[in-house]
mmCIF file of C-alpha atoms in Angstrom:
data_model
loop_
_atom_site.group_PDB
_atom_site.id
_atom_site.type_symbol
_atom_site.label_atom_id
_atom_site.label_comp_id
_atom_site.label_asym_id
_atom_site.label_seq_id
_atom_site.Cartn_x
_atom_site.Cartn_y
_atom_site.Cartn_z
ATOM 1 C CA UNK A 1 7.012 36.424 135.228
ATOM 2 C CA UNK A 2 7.656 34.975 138.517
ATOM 3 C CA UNK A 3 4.791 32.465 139.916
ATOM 4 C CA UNK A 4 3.933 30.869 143.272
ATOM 5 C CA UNK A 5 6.033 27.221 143.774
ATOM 6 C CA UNK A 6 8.383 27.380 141.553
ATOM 7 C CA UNK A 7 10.875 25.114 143.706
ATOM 8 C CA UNK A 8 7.992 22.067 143.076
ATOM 9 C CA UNK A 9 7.580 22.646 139.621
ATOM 10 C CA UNK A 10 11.071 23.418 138.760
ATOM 11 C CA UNK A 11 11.827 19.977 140.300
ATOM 12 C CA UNK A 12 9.067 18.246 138.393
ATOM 13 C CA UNK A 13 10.987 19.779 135.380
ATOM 14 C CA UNK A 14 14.103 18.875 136.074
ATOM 15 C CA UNK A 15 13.501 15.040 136.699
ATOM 16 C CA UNK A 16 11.018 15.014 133.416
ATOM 17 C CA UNK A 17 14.017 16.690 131.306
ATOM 18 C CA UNK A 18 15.931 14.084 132.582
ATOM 19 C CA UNK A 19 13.807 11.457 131.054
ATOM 20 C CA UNK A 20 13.856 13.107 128.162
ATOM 21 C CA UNK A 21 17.335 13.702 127.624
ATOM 22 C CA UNK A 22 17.994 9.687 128.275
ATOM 23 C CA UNK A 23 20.548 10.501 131.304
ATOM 24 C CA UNK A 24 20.646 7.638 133.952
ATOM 25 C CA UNK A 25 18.631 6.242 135.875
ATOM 26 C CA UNK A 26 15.065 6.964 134.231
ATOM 27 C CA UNK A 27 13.821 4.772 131.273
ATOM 28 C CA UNK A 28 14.363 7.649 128.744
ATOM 29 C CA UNK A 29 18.169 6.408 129.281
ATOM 30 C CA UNK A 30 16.920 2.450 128.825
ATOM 31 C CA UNK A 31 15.711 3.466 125.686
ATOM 32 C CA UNK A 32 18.804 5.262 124.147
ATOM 33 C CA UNK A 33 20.684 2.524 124.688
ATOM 34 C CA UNK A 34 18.384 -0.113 123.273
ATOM 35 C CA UNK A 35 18.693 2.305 120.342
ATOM 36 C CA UNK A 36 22.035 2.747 120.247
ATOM 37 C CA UNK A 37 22.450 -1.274 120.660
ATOM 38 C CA UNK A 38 20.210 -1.796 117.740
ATOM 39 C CA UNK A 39 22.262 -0.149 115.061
ATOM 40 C CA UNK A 40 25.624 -1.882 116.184
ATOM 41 C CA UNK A 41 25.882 -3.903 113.061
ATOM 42 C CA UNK A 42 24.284 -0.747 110.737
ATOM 43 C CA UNK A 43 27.658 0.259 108.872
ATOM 44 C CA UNK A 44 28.801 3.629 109.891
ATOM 45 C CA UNK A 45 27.646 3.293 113.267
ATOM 46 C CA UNK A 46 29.728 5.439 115.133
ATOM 47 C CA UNK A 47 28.899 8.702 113.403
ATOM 48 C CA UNK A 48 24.858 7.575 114.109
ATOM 49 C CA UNK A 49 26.162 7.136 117.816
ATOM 50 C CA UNK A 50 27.564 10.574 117.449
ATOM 51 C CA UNK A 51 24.503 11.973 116.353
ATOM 52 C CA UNK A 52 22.269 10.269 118.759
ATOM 53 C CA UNK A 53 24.940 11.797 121.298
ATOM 54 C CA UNK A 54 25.495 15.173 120.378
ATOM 55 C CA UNK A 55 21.749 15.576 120.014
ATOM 56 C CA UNK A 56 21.237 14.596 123.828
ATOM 57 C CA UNK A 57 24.173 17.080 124.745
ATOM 58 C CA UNK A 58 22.026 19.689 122.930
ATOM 59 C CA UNK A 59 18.609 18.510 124.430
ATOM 60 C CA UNK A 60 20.845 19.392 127.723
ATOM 61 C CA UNK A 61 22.079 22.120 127.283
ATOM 62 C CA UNK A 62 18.686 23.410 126.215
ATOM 63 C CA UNK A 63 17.014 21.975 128.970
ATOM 64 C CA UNK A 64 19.277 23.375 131.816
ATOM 65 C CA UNK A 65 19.141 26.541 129.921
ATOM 66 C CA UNK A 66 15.360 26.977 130.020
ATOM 67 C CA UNK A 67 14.819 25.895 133.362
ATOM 68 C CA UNK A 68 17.220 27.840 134.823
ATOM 69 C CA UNK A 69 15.675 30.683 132.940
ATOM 70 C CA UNK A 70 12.111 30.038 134.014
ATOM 71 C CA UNK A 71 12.444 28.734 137.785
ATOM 72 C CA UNK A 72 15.707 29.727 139.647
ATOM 73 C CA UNK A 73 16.410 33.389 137.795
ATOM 74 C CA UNK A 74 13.237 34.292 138.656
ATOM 75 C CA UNK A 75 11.898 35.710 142.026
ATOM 76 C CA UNK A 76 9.415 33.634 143.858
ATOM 77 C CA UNK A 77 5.955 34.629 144.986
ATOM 78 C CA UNK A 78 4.898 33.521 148.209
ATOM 79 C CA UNK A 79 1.195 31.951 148.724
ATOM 80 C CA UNK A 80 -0.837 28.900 147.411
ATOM 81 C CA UNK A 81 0.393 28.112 143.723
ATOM 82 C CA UNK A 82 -2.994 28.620 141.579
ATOM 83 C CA UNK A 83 -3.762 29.649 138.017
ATOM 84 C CA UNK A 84 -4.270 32.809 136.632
ATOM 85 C CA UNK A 85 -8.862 32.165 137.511
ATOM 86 C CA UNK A 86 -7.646 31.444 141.558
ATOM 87 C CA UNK A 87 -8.223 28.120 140.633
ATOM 88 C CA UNK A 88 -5.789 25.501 142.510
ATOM 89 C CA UNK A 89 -3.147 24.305 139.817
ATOM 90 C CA UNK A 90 -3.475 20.303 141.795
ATOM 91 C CA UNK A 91 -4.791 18.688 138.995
ATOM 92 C CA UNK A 92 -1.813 19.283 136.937
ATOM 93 C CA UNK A 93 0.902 18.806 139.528
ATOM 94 C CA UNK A 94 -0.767 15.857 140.171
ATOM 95 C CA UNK A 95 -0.862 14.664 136.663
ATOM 96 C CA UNK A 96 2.916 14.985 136.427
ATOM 97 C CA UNK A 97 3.534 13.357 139.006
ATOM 98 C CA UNK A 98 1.619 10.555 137.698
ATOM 99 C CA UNK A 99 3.865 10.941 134.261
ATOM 100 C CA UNK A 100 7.054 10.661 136.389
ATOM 101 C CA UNK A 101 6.138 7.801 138.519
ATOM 102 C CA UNK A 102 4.826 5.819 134.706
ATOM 103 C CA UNK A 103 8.265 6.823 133.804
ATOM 104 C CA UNK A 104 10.156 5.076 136.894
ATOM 105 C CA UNK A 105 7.816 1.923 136.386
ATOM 106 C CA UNK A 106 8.620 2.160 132.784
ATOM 107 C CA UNK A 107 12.346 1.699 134.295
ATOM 108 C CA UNK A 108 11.992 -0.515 136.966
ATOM 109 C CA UNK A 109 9.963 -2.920 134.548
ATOM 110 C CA UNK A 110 11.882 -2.497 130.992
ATOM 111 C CA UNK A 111 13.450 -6.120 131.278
ATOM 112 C CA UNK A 112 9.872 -6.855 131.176
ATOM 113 C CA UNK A 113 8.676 -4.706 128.987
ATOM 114 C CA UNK A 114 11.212 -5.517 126.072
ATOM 115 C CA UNK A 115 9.880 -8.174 124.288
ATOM 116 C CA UNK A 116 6.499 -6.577 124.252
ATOM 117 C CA UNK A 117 8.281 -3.402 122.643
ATOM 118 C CA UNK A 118 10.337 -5.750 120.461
ATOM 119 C CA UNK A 119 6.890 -7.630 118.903
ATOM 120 C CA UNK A 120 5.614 -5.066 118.282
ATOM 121 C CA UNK A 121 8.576 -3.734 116.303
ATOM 122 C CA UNK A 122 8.282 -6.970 114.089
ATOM 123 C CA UNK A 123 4.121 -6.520 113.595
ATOM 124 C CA UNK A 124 4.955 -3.264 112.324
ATOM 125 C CA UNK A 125 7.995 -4.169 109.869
ATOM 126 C CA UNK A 126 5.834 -7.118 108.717
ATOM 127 C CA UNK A 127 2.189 -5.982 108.349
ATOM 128 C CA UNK A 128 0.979 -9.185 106.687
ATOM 129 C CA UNK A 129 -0.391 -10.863 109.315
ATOM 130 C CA UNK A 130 -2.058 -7.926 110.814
ATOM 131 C CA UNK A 131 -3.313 -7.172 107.151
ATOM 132 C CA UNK A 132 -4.773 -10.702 107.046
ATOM 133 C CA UNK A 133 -6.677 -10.766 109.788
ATOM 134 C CA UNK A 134 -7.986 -7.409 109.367
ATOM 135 C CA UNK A 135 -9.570 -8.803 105.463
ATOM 136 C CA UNK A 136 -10.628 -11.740 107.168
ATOM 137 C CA UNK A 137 -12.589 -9.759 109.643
ATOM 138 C CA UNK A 138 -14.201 -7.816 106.684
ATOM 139 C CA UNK A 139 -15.262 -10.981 105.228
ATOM 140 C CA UNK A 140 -16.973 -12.273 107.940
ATOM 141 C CA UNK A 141 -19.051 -9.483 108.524
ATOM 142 C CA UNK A 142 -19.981 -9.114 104.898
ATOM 143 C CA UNK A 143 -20.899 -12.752 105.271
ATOM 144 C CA UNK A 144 -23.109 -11.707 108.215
#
């Protein structure tokens, strides 16, 4: 059914399907192709490429499908956007905006953000450590 502001939200989905997707220049895109870097030397990379690929095609296709669906074939209400109580729909508006501008940081920042990503990476493929310090916690508070 049509709702009130469906030009802001429909742009608020468009940039977060963007991110989603991985299409240039929002972090989701940063993060395919770390992805797709890190299974260069993975024999029978290019059909993994492929799928990684075809799958963001799809995402898309679906994407442009559904919002076109829901926003822009549908007619527009004039008036204050607010949920279905009269309550003003701010809070969540607002909330997505804040998810959008994380994800912009996210791409401004990702040289810096790497390594962070990549440690962690290795502290999950190689638990001992973490698995160490966690018995060595125990201990000391059974000693206490």
């Amino acid at each position: 059914p049509p709702f009130a502001n469906q030009g802001l939200i429909g742009c608020l989905f468009f940039f977060a399907a963007v991110a989603v997707v991985g299409i240039p220049p929002l972090s989701g895109f940063i993060g395919k192709l770390l992805i797709l870097d890190s299974i260069r030397m993975i024999q029978g990379w290019p059909w993994i490429w492929g799928v990684i690929l075809s799958t963001s095609l799809v995402a898309l296709v679906g994407f442009a499908g559904s919002g076109s669906q829901i926003f822009w074939k549908s007619h527009t209400l004039p008036g204050e956007m607010t949920s279905h109580r009269g309550l003003p729909l701010a809070l969540p508006v607002v909330a997505i905006g804040l998810m959008l501008a994380c994800l912009i940081l996210f791409t401004v920042l990702a040289g810096r953000i790497t390594p962070y990503l990549d440690a962690t990476v290795d502290q999950l493929f190689n638990p001992a450590e973490y698995i160490q310090s966690v018995l060595k916690t125990a201990e000391i508070v059974e000693e206490a």
